Amino acid sequence: MNQKNIPFVLAAVAALVAVGGGAWWLGMRQGMGHTTAATAQPVAGTEDPSQWTIPQGEEATRRHIRESLKAGDVDPVTGRRILNYHDPMVPGRNFEAPAKSPFMDMMLVPRYAGSDTADASSVKVSPRIQQNLGLRTAPVVEGSLVSEVTAVGNVTWNERERVELSSRAIAFVEKLHVKAALDRVTAGAPLAELYVPDWVAAQEEYLALARMTGDGADALKDAAKQRMRQAGMTPAHIQRVVVSGAVQPRFTLTAPIAGIVNELMVREGATVMPGTPLMRLQGTRTVWAEGAVPESQAALLQPGARVRTTSPGAPGRTFEGQVQALLPEVDAVTRTIRARVELANPQGRLVPGMLVSMRLDRPKAVATLLVPSDAVIYTGRRSVVMVAEDGGRFRPVEVTTGLEVGGQTEISAGLAVGQRVVLSGQFLIDSEASLRGLEARLNLEPAPVSTLPRYTTDAVVDALSGDTVTLTHPPIAALKWPRMQMDFQLPPPAQRPRRLETGDRVQIEFEMQDGDVPRITRLQPLPREAQK
């Protein structure tokens, strides 16, 4: 080959290589582009929006704007119905249409039916987070609380065993067998010797009549005995006069009960008049113990309930008795009611002023639902427990509580046997619900019950627009409405049928609103047979 042609040959080869390489590079780019496009193109109804990040949610909102989708429509990409739109940074505010967030420089994010956050009344917590939070649950069981009410009180005398002795006639106190207050006496023991001059004349009259015989003597003797009784003589003293046949001017006062001399009002040599108190005796067979019981527990006690009592003044001894009465008085400071207990005191070990600890048995309770007390949260206006459901979901439930004893609380309404309640971490679950903008909140007060009258009618769906539905209904006699087409406000999304389309026949319950269209409170599709 001519050396002059060599440069031209090399140039031609370089040009061919350049053209081939460029074609190869262009083909690879186009192939990769087709592959990427094919990979990125979504398959309708296969994407799970619960796995989206916030930027992916924003991109979905932009797509909804382009495709004119809104709440209530079905997203063709996910195959799920759109519930609403929300700002993840401002929980609790939901919107019906896709748009830019009014709070942050970002787009709203859609929320879909069937996703983890679709149920606004509960919140889902993953097992890993549950383990990190240390969540513990316990079952709701059925049983009865065997409880006792404890109280501390003081011993006082049983006033029903108090006896007062007084003079029945003018008398002179010749001798006292008891010298001081608080002396112990036994039943029948002599207390004082009294000389009663007024009795002498009545006794002499009887003795004179007793020696008489003949008709009418017995009647006169009975009349003389009656005069002795009227003078104040006891039957025993009258019998002494009758048996002895002699005047008995001196009278021995004896103790009618066993106990102590609570008060001594006379001394030897004193002159007493009729009705003058001589001394007061206090029986010690039983005593009272009055304990302060919280008014919340007083309703659990009944007169006659069994009581067991111990006292530091009588170590090792247990005194038994029963509740005699719940005194009708509440201490305004301590909010307690005094329970009066009658205790047996056979040896007189219990005396006034002693401190006693009382255990008052509660009447046997009926079976009810029981949960650990740690599961109940008192918000101030209601009592709430967090119920653990399947799939890691948690839902707050309002309950009605009863008695709490030994770490267990009675539940009279709100739960069922077998449900599981959360013992720890309830407020962390509540915080998670707050961040997601859900209604499953512990402190969320229930909506007030409407008192407006409600009306029921069948209707045909003519059009749907956001939260408003256009219906054609027959005449409504209660409102004097003819057959007409009008707009109604739809109930919340969670209370709407899953698929509501134009032409469906429905049954609605609605109430009137001032200055607005009627609000539907219940919407129920009619069966297919009823729509034909």
Short mmCIF file of C-alpha atoms in Angstrom, two decimals:
data_model
loop_
_atom_site.label_atom_id
_atom_site.label_comp_id
_atom_site.label_asym_id
_atom_site.label_seq_id
_atom_site.Cartn_x
_atom_site.Cartn_y
_atom_site.Cartn_z
CA MET A 1 0.00 0.00 0.00
CA ASN A 2 1.19 3.41 -0.85
CA GLN A 3 2.44 5.20 2.24
CA LYS A 4 0.59 8.29 1.12
CA ASN A 5 -2.76 6.44 1.49
CA ILE A 6 -2.05 5.24 5.05
CA PRO A 7 -3.32 8.41 6.80
CA PHE A 8 -6.58 8.27 4.83
CA VAL A 9 -7.11 4.62 5.79
CA LEU A 10 -6.50 5.35 9.49
CA ALA A 11 -8.87 8.29 9.39
CA ALA A 12 -11.60 6.11 7.84
CA VAL A 13 -11.11 3.40 10.47
CA ALA A 14 -11.30 6.01 13.28
CA ALA A 15 -14.50 7.41 11.81
CA LEU A 16 -16.08 3.95 11.66
CA VAL A 17 -15.08 3.24 15.28
CA ALA A 18 -16.50 6.57 16.43
CA VAL A 19 -19.80 6.03 14.62
CA GLY A 20 -20.13 2.47 15.97
CA GLY A 21 -19.28 3.48 19.54
CA GLY A 22 -21.76 6.36 19.44
CA ALA A 23 -24.47 4.09 18.11
CA TRP A 24 -23.72 1.54 20.81
CA TRP A 25 -23.81 4.22 23.59
CA LEU A 26 -27.05 5.70 22.27
CA GLY A 27 -28.64 2.27 22.10
CA MET A 28 -27.62 1.49 25.67
CA ARG A 29 -29.03 4.79 26.93
CA GLN A 30 -32.30 4.23 25.14
CA GLY A 31 -32.50 0.66 26.40
CA MET A 32 -31.82 1.76 29.96
CA GLY A 33 -34.38 4.50 29.63
CA HIS A 34 -36.99 2.03 28.43
CA THR A 35 -36.09 -0.34 31.23
CA THR A 36 -36.26 2.39 33.89
CA ALA A 37 -39.52 3.69 32.56
CA ALA A 38 -40.96 0.22 32.50
CA THR A 39 -39.78 -0.36 36.04
CA ALA A 40 -41.05 2.98 37.37
CA GLN A 41 -44.47 2.66 35.79
CA PRO A 42 -46.80 1.53 38.62
CA VAL A 43 -49.15 -1.36 38.33
CA ALA A 44 -52.66 -0.26 39.23
CA GLY A 45 -53.73 -1.31 42.73
CA THR A 46 -50.38 -2.79 43.85
CA GLU A 47 -48.75 0.02 45.84
CA ASP A 48 -49.09 0.10 49.63
CA PRO A 49 -49.44 3.74 50.74
CA SER A 50 -48.66 2.83 54.34
CA GLN A 51 -45.04 2.30 53.26
CA TRP A 52 -44.72 5.69 51.59
CA THR A 53 -42.43 8.38 52.86
CA ILE A 54 -43.65 11.96 53.18
CA PRO A 55 -42.14 12.98 49.78
CA GLN A 56 -43.94 10.03 48.16
CA GLY A 57 -47.18 11.15 49.80
CA GLU A 58 -46.64 14.68 48.49
CA GLU A 59 -46.07 13.34 45.00
CA ALA A 60 -49.30 11.34 45.25
CA THR A 61 -51.14 14.53 46.19
CA ARG A 62 -49.73 16.33 43.14
CA ARG A 63 -50.90 13.42 41.00
CA HIS A 64 -54.35 13.64 42.54
CA ILE A 65 -54.49 17.33 41.60
CA ARG A 66 -53.54 16.49 38.01
CA GLU A 67 -56.09 13.67 37.84
CA SER A 68 -58.84 15.66 39.68
CA LEU A 69 -59.07 13.13 42.53
CA LYS A 70 -60.43 14.02 45.98
CA ALA A 71 -61.65 12.41 49.21
CA GLY A 72 -64.08 9.59 48.47
CA ASP A 73 -62.52 8.70 45.10
CA VAL A 74 -60.52 5.56 44.41
CA ASP A 75 -56.85 6.09 43.60
CA PRO A 76 -56.05 3.94 40.52
CA VAL A 77 -52.45 3.52 41.64
CA THR A 78 -53.24 2.07 45.07
CA GLY A 79 -56.74 0.73 44.38
CA ARG A 80 -57.91 2.22 47.67
CA ARG A 81 -60.47 4.87 48.51
CA ILE A 82 -59.10 8.24 49.59
CA LEU A 83 -60.34 9.17 53.06
CA ASN A 84 -58.86 12.65 53.41
CA TYR A 85 -55.66 14.69 53.26
CA HIS A 86 -53.59 15.87 56.19
CA ASP A 87 -50.37 17.64 57.12
CA PRO A 88 -48.06 15.22 59.00
CA MET A 89 -46.55 18.21 60.83
CA VAL A 90 -49.92 19.48 62.09
CA PRO A 91 -51.88 16.42 63.31
CA GLY A 92 -55.58 16.51 63.84
CA ARG A 93 -56.56 18.63 60.82
CA ASN A 94 -58.04 16.80 57.83
CA PHE A 95 -58.96 18.13 54.39
CA GLU A 96 -61.27 16.82 51.68
CA ALA A 97 -59.31 18.01 48.63
CA PRO A 98 -55.63 17.75 47.62
CA ALA A 99 -53.74 21.01 48.01
CA LYS A 100 -50.74 22.66 49.52
CA SER A 101 -50.63 22.66 53.31
CA PRO A 102 -51.90 25.92 54.83
CA PHE A 103 -49.48 25.43 57.71
CA MET A 104 -46.15 24.33 56.15
CA ASP A 105 -44.33 24.82 52.87
CA MET A 106 -45.26 21.36 51.63
CA MET A 107 -48.09 19.41 50.05
CA LEU A 108 -50.77 17.62 52.03
CA VAL A 109 -50.48 13.82 52.27
CA PRO A 110 -53.40 11.49 51.44
CA ARG A 111 -54.85 8.99 53.89
CA TYR A 112 -56.40 5.84 52.40
CA ALA A 113 -59.04 3.39 53.58
CA GLY A 114 -57.57 0.07 54.67
CA SER A 115 -54.26 1.57 55.77
CA ASP A 116 -52.88 1.50 59.28
CA THR A 117 -54.19 4.98 60.00
CA ALA A 118 -57.57 4.56 58.33
CA ASP A 119 -59.31 3.64 61.57
CA ALA A 120 -59.38 6.96 63.39
CA SER A 121 -60.61 5.35 66.59
CA SER A 122 -57.51 3.22 67.14
CA VAL A 123 -53.78 3.37 66.67
CA LYS A 124 -51.37 0.67 65.49
CA VAL A 125 -48.03 0.16 67.21
CA SER A 126 -45.43 -2.17 65.71
CA PRO A 127 -44.09 -5.06 67.83
CA ARG A 128 -40.66 -3.44 67.93
CA ILE A 129 -42.07 -0.20 69.35
CA GLN A 130 -44.19 -2.18 71.80
CA GLN A 131 -41.06 -3.88 73.07
CA ASN A 132 -39.19 -0.57 73.31
CA LEU A 133 -42.06 1.00 75.25
CA GLY A 134 -42.33 -1.99 77.55
CA LEU A 135 -46.05 -2.43 76.95
CA ARG A 136 -47.72 -4.93 79.26
CA THR A 137 -51.27 -6.22 78.93
CA ALA A 138 -53.62 -8.23 81.14
CA PRO A 139 -56.93 -9.99 80.43
CA VAL A 140 -60.34 -8.86 81.64
CA VAL A 141 -61.58 -11.56 84.03
CA GLU A 142 -64.81 -12.22 85.88
CA GLY A 143 -64.87 -12.52 89.65
CA SER A 144 -65.86 -10.85 92.89
CA LEU A 145 -63.77 -8.80 95.26
CA VAL A 146 -63.63 -10.21 98.78
CA SER A 147 -62.83 -7.08 100.64
CA GLU A 148 -62.85 -5.57 104.05
CA VAL A 149 -62.96 -1.98 105.15
CA THR A 150 -60.29 -0.95 107.61
CA ALA A 151 -60.62 1.90 110.06
CA VAL A 152 -58.96 3.25 113.18
CA GLY A 153 -61.05 4.42 116.09
CA ASN A 154 -61.31 4.99 119.81
CA VAL A 155 -63.12 3.01 122.49
CA THR A 156 -66.02 4.67 124.32
CA TRP A 157 -68.54 3.38 126.85
CA ASN A 158 -71.69 1.76 125.57
CA GLU A 159 -74.27 4.33 126.61
CA ARG A 160 -77.03 1.74 126.37
CA GLU A 161 -75.55 -0.01 129.43
CA ARG A 162 -75.58 3.09 131.62
CA VAL A 163 -77.80 3.12 134.74
CA GLU A 164 -78.56 6.09 137.00
CA LEU A 165 -79.61 5.53 140.62
CA SER A 166 -81.62 8.21 142.41
CA SER A 167 -83.50 8.64 145.72
CA ARG A 168 -87.21 7.75 145.82
CA ALA A 169 -87.95 9.56 149.10
CA ILE A 170 -86.40 11.84 151.68
CA ALA A 171 -83.50 9.83 153.08
CA PHE A 172 -80.25 10.04 154.97
CA VAL A 173 -77.08 8.41 153.59
CA GLU A 174 -75.78 6.43 156.55
CA LYS A 175 -73.09 4.39 154.79
CA LEU A 176 -71.44 4.12 151.34
CA HIS A 177 -69.99 0.80 150.21
CA VAL A 178 -68.26 2.51 147.25
CA LYS A 179 -66.06 5.45 147.99
CA ALA A 180 -64.91 6.79 144.62
CA ALA A 181 -65.75 7.00 140.97
CA LEU A 182 -64.53 4.19 138.66
CA ASP A 183 -64.75 1.61 141.48
CA ARG A 184 -65.76 -1.73 140.05
CA VAL A 185 -68.95 -3.37 141.29
CA THR A 186 -70.69 -6.66 140.63
CA ALA A 187 -74.39 -7.17 140.01
CA GLY A 188 -76.27 -7.24 143.34
CA ALA A 189 -73.39 -5.77 145.35
CA PRO A 190 -74.39 -3.23 148.08
CA LEU A 191 -73.73 0.39 147.22
CA ALA A 192 -75.19 2.48 150.05
CA GLU A 193 -77.23 2.24 153.28
CA LEU A 194 -80.15 4.75 153.46
CA TYR A 195 -82.45 5.61 156.35
CA VAL A 196 -85.91 6.60 155.05
CA PRO A 197 -88.18 7.98 157.83
CA ASP A 198 -91.13 8.46 155.46
CA TRP A 199 -91.36 4.70 155.08
CA VAL A 200 -91.86 4.07 158.80
CA ALA A 201 -95.50 5.29 158.91
CA ALA A 202 -96.49 3.27 155.82
CA GLN A 203 -94.89 0.11 157.22
CA GLU A 204 -96.52 0.52 160.64
CA GLU A 205 -99.92 0.96 159.01
CA TYR A 206 -99.47 -2.27 157.10
CA LEU A 207 -98.29 -4.19 160.16
CA ALA A 208 -101.33 -2.98 162.11
CA LEU A 209 -103.71 -4.11 159.37
CA ALA A 210 -101.85 -7.42 159.04
CA ARG A 211 -102.87 -8.32 162.62
CA MET A 212 -106.54 -7.75 161.84
CA THR A 213 -108.93 -10.57 160.88
CA GLY A 214 -112.43 -10.63 159.51
CA ASP A 215 -114.20 -9.56 156.41
CA GLY A 216 -112.41 -6.93 154.38
CA ALA A 217 -109.03 -7.38 156.08
CA ASP A 218 -107.32 -8.64 152.95
CA ALA A 219 -108.50 -5.63 150.97
CA LEU A 220 -107.14 -3.29 153.63
CA LYS A 221 -103.78 -5.07 153.63
CA ASP A 222 -103.56 -4.81 149.84
CA ALA A 223 -104.28 -1.10 150.09
CA ALA A 224 -101.50 -0.72 152.69
CA LYS A 225 -99.03 -2.50 150.36
CA GLN A 226 -100.03 -0.13 147.58
CA ARG A 227 -99.24 2.86 149.81
CA MET A 228 -95.79 1.40 150.55
CA ARG A 229 -95.14 1.09 146.84
CA GLN A 230 -96.25 4.68 146.32
CA ALA A 231 -93.83 5.78 149.05
CA GLY A 232 -90.98 4.44 146.90
CA MET A 233 -90.28 1.09 148.49
CA THR A 234 -89.05 -1.67 146.21
CA PRO A 235 -90.92 -4.99 145.97
CA ALA A 236 -88.00 -6.71 147.68
CA HIS A 237 -88.11 -4.28 150.61
CA ILE A 238 -91.89 -4.65 150.92
CA GLN A 239 -91.44 -8.43 151.05
CA ARG A 240 -88.94 -8.05 153.87
CA VAL A 241 -91.51 -6.10 155.88
CA VAL A 242 -94.18 -8.73 155.22
CA VAL A 243 -91.93 -11.67 156.13
CA SER A 244 -90.24 -10.12 159.18
CA GLY A 245 -93.37 -8.49 160.59
CA ALA A 246 -91.23 -5.55 161.75
CA VAL A 247 -90.54 -2.03 160.57
CA GLN A 248 -87.60 -1.79 158.16
CA PRO A 249 -86.64 1.92 157.98
CA ARG A 250 -83.21 1.27 156.51
CA PHE A 251 -82.75 0.41 152.86
CA THR A 252 -79.67 -1.12 151.17
CA LEU A 253 -79.13 0.19 147.64
CA THR A 254 -77.67 -2.60 145.41
CA ALA A 255 -76.05 -2.54 141.95
CA PRO A 256 -78.49 -3.64 139.22
CA ILE A 257 -75.62 -4.44 136.79
CA ALA A 258 -71.95 -5.28 136.88
CA GLY A 259 -69.59 -2.53 135.90
CA ILE A 260 -68.02 0.55 137.37
CA VAL A 261 -69.24 3.57 139.29
CA ASN A 262 -69.07 6.15 136.57
CA GLU A 263 -70.05 9.04 138.82
CA LEU A 264 -70.65 9.34 142.60
CA MET A 265 -72.78 12.32 143.60
CA VAL A 266 -73.33 11.79 147.39
CA ARG A 267 -71.27 11.24 150.51
CA GLU A 268 -71.97 9.62 153.89
CA GLY A 269 -74.18 11.78 156.10
CA ALA A 270 -75.85 13.58 153.23
CA THR A 271 -79.60 14.17 153.12
CA VAL A 272 -81.22 13.52 149.78
CA MET A 273 -84.59 14.52 148.45
CA PRO A 274 -86.87 12.53 146.11
CA GLY A 275 -85.34 12.40 142.63
CA THR A 276 -81.82 13.33 143.77
CA PRO A 277 -79.17 11.43 141.72
CA LEU A 278 -77.02 9.23 143.93
CA MET A 279 -74.60 7.62 141.47
CA ARG A 280 -74.27 6.44 137.87
CA LEU A 281 -73.18 2.93 136.95
CA GLN A 282 -71.64 1.94 133.63
CA GLY A 283 -71.79 -1.62 132.37
CA THR A 284 -68.56 -3.04 130.91
CA ARG A 285 -69.95 -6.19 129.28
CA THR A 286 -69.74 -4.44 125.88
CA VAL A 287 -68.10 -1.22 124.65
CA TRP A 288 -68.36 0.98 121.58
CA ALA A 289 -65.58 1.70 119.12
CA GLU A 290 -66.17 4.55 116.70
CA GLY A 291 -64.01 4.57 113.58
CA ALA A 292 -63.80 7.03 110.68
CA VAL A 293 -64.72 5.36 107.39
CA PRO A 294 -64.26 7.17 104.02
CA GLU A 295 -67.66 8.13 102.65
CA SER A 296 -66.85 6.28 99.42
CA GLN A 297 -66.62 3.01 101.38
CA ALA A 298 -69.40 3.66 103.88
CA ALA A 299 -72.00 2.54 101.34
CA LEU A 300 -70.39 -0.92 101.39
CA LEU A 301 -71.15 -1.39 105.09
CA GLN A 302 -74.41 -2.43 106.66
CA PRO A 303 -75.50 -2.64 110.30
CA GLY A 304 -74.80 -6.11 111.58
CA ALA A 305 -71.59 -6.59 109.57
CA ARG A 306 -68.94 -8.62 111.41
CA VAL A 307 -65.99 -6.70 112.88
CA ARG A 308 -62.62 -7.86 114.20
CA THR A 309 -60.63 -5.46 116.34
CA THR A 310 -57.15 -5.36 117.83
CA SER A 311 -55.64 -2.85 120.21
CA PRO A 312 -52.08 -2.05 121.32
CA GLY A 313 -53.46 -1.98 124.87
CA ALA A 314 -54.37 -5.66 124.65
CA PRO A 315 -51.62 -7.30 122.58
CA GLY A 316 -52.40 -10.70 121.16
CA ARG A 317 -56.13 -10.35 121.73
CA THR A 318 -58.81 -10.05 119.03
CA PHE A 319 -62.17 -8.62 119.98
CA GLU A 320 -65.15 -9.45 117.82
CA GLY A 321 -68.35 -7.51 117.37
CA GLN A 322 -70.65 -6.06 114.79
CA VAL A 323 -71.50 -2.73 113.19
CA GLN A 324 -74.26 -1.21 115.26
CA ALA A 325 -74.87 1.92 113.20
CA LEU A 326 -73.40 4.35 110.67
CA LEU A 327 -73.83 7.70 112.35
CA PRO A 328 -75.72 10.20 110.13
CA GLU A 329 -72.94 12.78 110.07
CA VAL A 330 -70.07 13.43 107.62
CA ASP A 331 -66.88 15.18 108.66
CA ALA A 332 -66.57 18.10 106.24
CA VAL A 333 -62.77 18.14 106.50
CA THR A 334 -61.85 14.46 106.25
CA ARG A 335 -64.96 13.38 104.28
CA THR A 336 -65.47 10.42 106.60
CA ILE A 337 -68.47 8.85 108.34
CA ARG A 338 -68.26 7.42 111.84
CA ALA A 339 -69.12 3.75 112.13
CA ARG A 340 -70.24 2.72 115.60
CA VAL A 341 -69.16 -0.82 116.43
CA GLU A 342 -70.28 -2.81 119.46
CA LEU A 343 -67.50 -5.06 120.82
CA ALA A 344 -67.68 -7.84 123.36
CA ASN A 345 -65.58 -7.00 126.45
CA PRO A 346 -65.88 -10.04 128.74
CA GLN A 347 -62.85 -9.30 130.91
CA GLY A 348 -63.12 -5.51 130.79
CA ARG A 349 -59.81 -5.15 128.92
CA LEU A 350 -61.18 -2.42 126.65
CA VAL A 351 -61.66 0.94 128.31
CA PRO A 352 -62.51 4.40 126.92
CA GLY A 353 -59.72 6.17 125.08
CA MET A 354 -57.99 3.03 123.80
CA LEU A 355 -56.91 3.09 120.16
CA VAL A 356 -58.22 0.17 118.11
CA SER A 357 -57.74 -1.06 114.54
CA MET A 358 -60.94 -2.38 113.03
CA ARG A 359 -61.47 -4.69 110.05
CA LEU A 360 -65.07 -4.52 108.93
CA ASP A 361 -66.21 -7.32 106.66
CA ARG A 362 -67.98 -6.24 103.49
CA PRO A 363 -71.13 -8.16 102.50
CA LYS A 364 -70.48 -10.77 99.84
CA ALA A 365 -70.34 -9.08 96.43
CA VAL A 366 -71.81 -10.39 93.19
CA ALA A 367 -69.53 -11.48 90.34
CA THR A 368 -68.40 -8.67 88.03
CA LEU A 369 -65.60 -7.85 85.61
CA LEU A 370 -62.17 -7.17 87.09
CA VAL A 371 -59.09 -5.46 85.65
CA PRO A 372 -55.79 -4.43 87.25
CA SER A 373 -56.09 -0.95 88.72
CA ASP A 374 -53.02 0.17 86.75
CA ALA A 375 -55.03 -0.20 83.54
CA VAL A 376 -57.60 2.44 84.52
CA ILE A 377 -56.81 6.08 83.72
CA TYR A 378 -58.91 8.78 85.36
CA THR A 379 -58.98 11.85 83.11
CA GLY A 380 -61.04 13.95 85.51
CA ARG A 381 -64.37 13.51 83.73
CA ARG A 382 -64.30 9.85 82.83
CA SER A 383 -62.45 6.59 83.34
CA VAL A 384 -60.63 5.10 80.34
CA VAL A 385 -58.71 1.90 79.60
CA MET A 386 -56.58 1.18 76.53
CA VAL A 387 -57.77 -2.09 74.93
CA ALA A 388 -55.28 -4.17 72.93
CA GLU A 389 -56.78 -5.56 69.72
CA ASP A 390 -55.56 -7.91 67.02
CA GLY A 391 -52.85 -6.74 64.64
CA GLY A 392 -51.09 -4.54 67.18
CA ARG A 393 -53.95 -2.03 67.37
CA PHE A 394 -54.95 -0.17 70.54
CA ARG A 395 -58.24 1.56 71.24
CA PRO A 396 -59.28 3.71 74.24
CA VAL A 397 -62.55 2.61 75.81
CA GLU A 398 -64.56 4.51 78.40
CA VAL A 399 -65.56 2.34 81.36
CA THR A 400 -67.64 2.57 84.50
CA THR A 401 -65.62 1.58 87.54
CA GLY A 402 -66.67 0.24 90.91
CA LEU A 403 -64.79 -0.81 94.02
CA GLU A 404 -60.98 -1.01 94.03
CA VAL A 405 -59.36 -3.53 96.36
CA GLY A 406 -55.92 -5.08 96.36
CA GLY A 407 -54.86 -3.72 92.97
CA GLN A 408 -58.07 -4.90 91.24
CA THR A 409 -60.89 -2.63 90.04
CA GLU A 410 -64.48 -3.60 89.30
CA ILE A 411 -65.78 -2.72 85.82
CA SER A 412 -69.55 -2.48 85.54
CA ALA A 413 -69.73 -1.29 81.90
CA GLY A 414 -67.48 -0.84 78.87
CA LEU A 415 -65.54 -4.13 78.64
CA ALA A 416 -66.13 -7.83 78.02
CA VAL A 417 -64.52 -10.97 79.41
CA GLY A 418 -61.40 -11.99 77.48
CA GLN A 419 -60.39 -8.55 76.23
CA ARG A 420 -56.86 -7.41 77.04
CA VAL A 421 -56.08 -4.05 78.57
CA VAL A 422 -52.78 -2.16 78.64
CA LEU A 423 -51.08 -1.87 82.02
CA SER A 424 -48.17 0.40 81.09
CA GLY A 425 -47.34 2.81 78.29
CA GLN A 426 -50.90 4.09 77.77
CA PHE A 427 -49.78 7.70 77.52
CA LEU A 428 -47.08 6.80 75.00
CA ILE A 429 -49.77 5.21 72.82
CA ASP A 430 -51.85 8.34 73.30
CA SER A 431 -48.90 10.46 72.13
CA GLU A 432 -48.55 8.27 69.04
CA ALA A 433 -52.23 8.79 68.26
CA SER A 434 -51.78 12.54 68.69
CA LEU A 435 -48.87 12.64 66.26
CA ARG A 436 -50.93 10.79 63.67
CA GLY A 437 -53.91 13.07 64.15
CA LEU A 438 -56.25 10.26 65.15
CA GLU A 439 -59.34 10.40 67.30
CA ALA A 440 -58.09 7.55 69.50
CA ARG A 441 -57.19 9.86 72.37
CA LEU A 442 -57.49 9.21 76.10
CA ASN A 443 -58.62 12.76 76.86
CA LEU A 444 -60.92 13.12 73.88
CA GLU A 445 -64.36 13.83 75.30
CA PRO A 446 -67.27 12.08 73.58
CA ALA A 447 -69.37 14.22 71.30
CA PRO A 448 -72.49 15.56 72.99
CA VAL A 449 -75.64 13.66 72.19
CA SER A 450 -77.89 15.63 69.88
CA THR A 451 -81.38 16.38 71.16
CA LEU A 452 -82.74 17.49 67.79
CA PRO A 453 -85.60 15.48 66.30
CA ARG A 454 -84.59 13.01 63.59
CA TYR A 455 -86.45 11.90 60.50
CA THR A 456 -86.13 8.76 58.36
CA THR A 457 -86.83 8.37 54.65
CA ASP A 458 -85.76 6.45 51.55
CA ALA A 459 -83.98 8.36 48.80
CA VAL A 460 -82.07 8.04 45.53
CA VAL A 461 -78.50 9.34 45.15
CA ASP A 462 -78.38 11.91 42.33
CA ALA A 463 -74.92 13.40 42.84
CA LEU A 464 -71.92 13.35 45.21
CA SER A 465 -69.73 16.37 45.90
CA GLY A 466 -67.29 16.26 48.82
CA ASP A 467 -69.28 16.20 52.06
CA THR A 468 -72.58 16.89 50.27
CA VAL A 469 -74.91 14.44 48.55
CA THR A 470 -77.88 15.35 46.37
CA LEU A 471 -80.88 13.10 46.99
CA THR A 472 -84.38 12.72 45.64
CA HIS A 473 -86.76 11.70 48.40
CA PRO A 474 -90.50 11.01 48.58
CA PRO A 475 -92.89 13.22 50.60
CA ILE A 476 -92.03 13.52 54.31
CA ALA A 477 -95.24 14.05 56.25
CA ALA A 478 -93.53 15.01 59.55
CA LEU A 479 -91.93 18.03 57.85
CA LYS A 480 -94.76 18.64 55.35
CA TRP A 481 -92.25 18.28 52.51
CA PRO A 482 -93.37 17.19 49.04
CA ARG A 483 -91.30 14.92 46.84
CA MET A 484 -88.20 16.90 45.92
CA GLN A 485 -84.50 16.88 45.15
CA MET A 486 -82.24 18.56 47.71
CA ASP A 487 -78.75 18.51 49.24
CA PHE A 488 -77.81 16.79 52.48
CA GLN A 489 -74.61 16.84 54.53
CA LEU A 490 -72.94 13.42 54.60
CA PRO A 491 -71.94 11.76 57.88
CA PRO A 492 -68.22 11.37 58.74
CA PRO A 493 -66.26 9.14 56.32
CA ALA A 494 -66.04 6.32 58.85
CA GLN A 495 -69.85 6.12 58.94
CA ARG A 496 -70.39 6.14 55.19
CA PRO A 497 -70.91 3.04 53.03
CA ARG A 498 -67.76 1.81 51.33
CA ARG A 499 -69.15 2.30 47.84
CA LEU A 500 -71.76 4.97 47.33
CA GLU A 501 -72.55 5.76 43.72
CA THR A 502 -75.02 7.79 41.76
CA GLY A 503 -78.30 5.95 41.31
CA ASP A 504 -78.08 3.98 44.57
CA ARG A 505 -81.18 3.76 46.71
CA VAL A 506 -80.50 4.47 50.36
CA GLN A 507 -82.30 4.90 53.66
CA ILE A 508 -81.24 7.94 55.63
CA GLU A 509 -81.83 9.35 59.08
CA PHE A 510 -81.26 13.11 59.27
CA GLU A 511 -81.75 16.14 61.48
CA MET A 512 -82.24 19.79 60.63
CA GLN A 513 -79.49 22.41 61.06
CA ASP A 514 -79.95 26.14 61.48
CA GLY A 515 -78.55 27.96 58.49
CA ASP A 516 -77.29 24.82 56.74
CA VAL A 517 -78.52 21.80 54.82
CA PRO A 518 -79.93 18.85 56.78
CA ARG A 519 -77.27 16.60 58.28
CA ILE A 520 -77.43 12.84 57.74
CA THR A 521 -76.81 10.92 60.97
CA ARG A 522 -77.23 7.44 59.50
CA LEU A 523 -76.85 6.28 55.89
CA GLN A 524 -77.68 2.72 54.90
CA PRO A 525 -77.78 1.31 51.35
CA LEU A 526 -80.94 -0.59 50.53
CA PRO A 527 -80.66 -4.20 49.33
CA ARG A 528 -80.53 -4.81 45.62
CA GLU A 529 -84.07 -6.19 45.68
CA ALA A 530 -85.30 -2.90 47.12
CA GLN A 531 -83.51 -0.93 44.39
CA LYS A 532 -85.29 -2.65 41.56
#
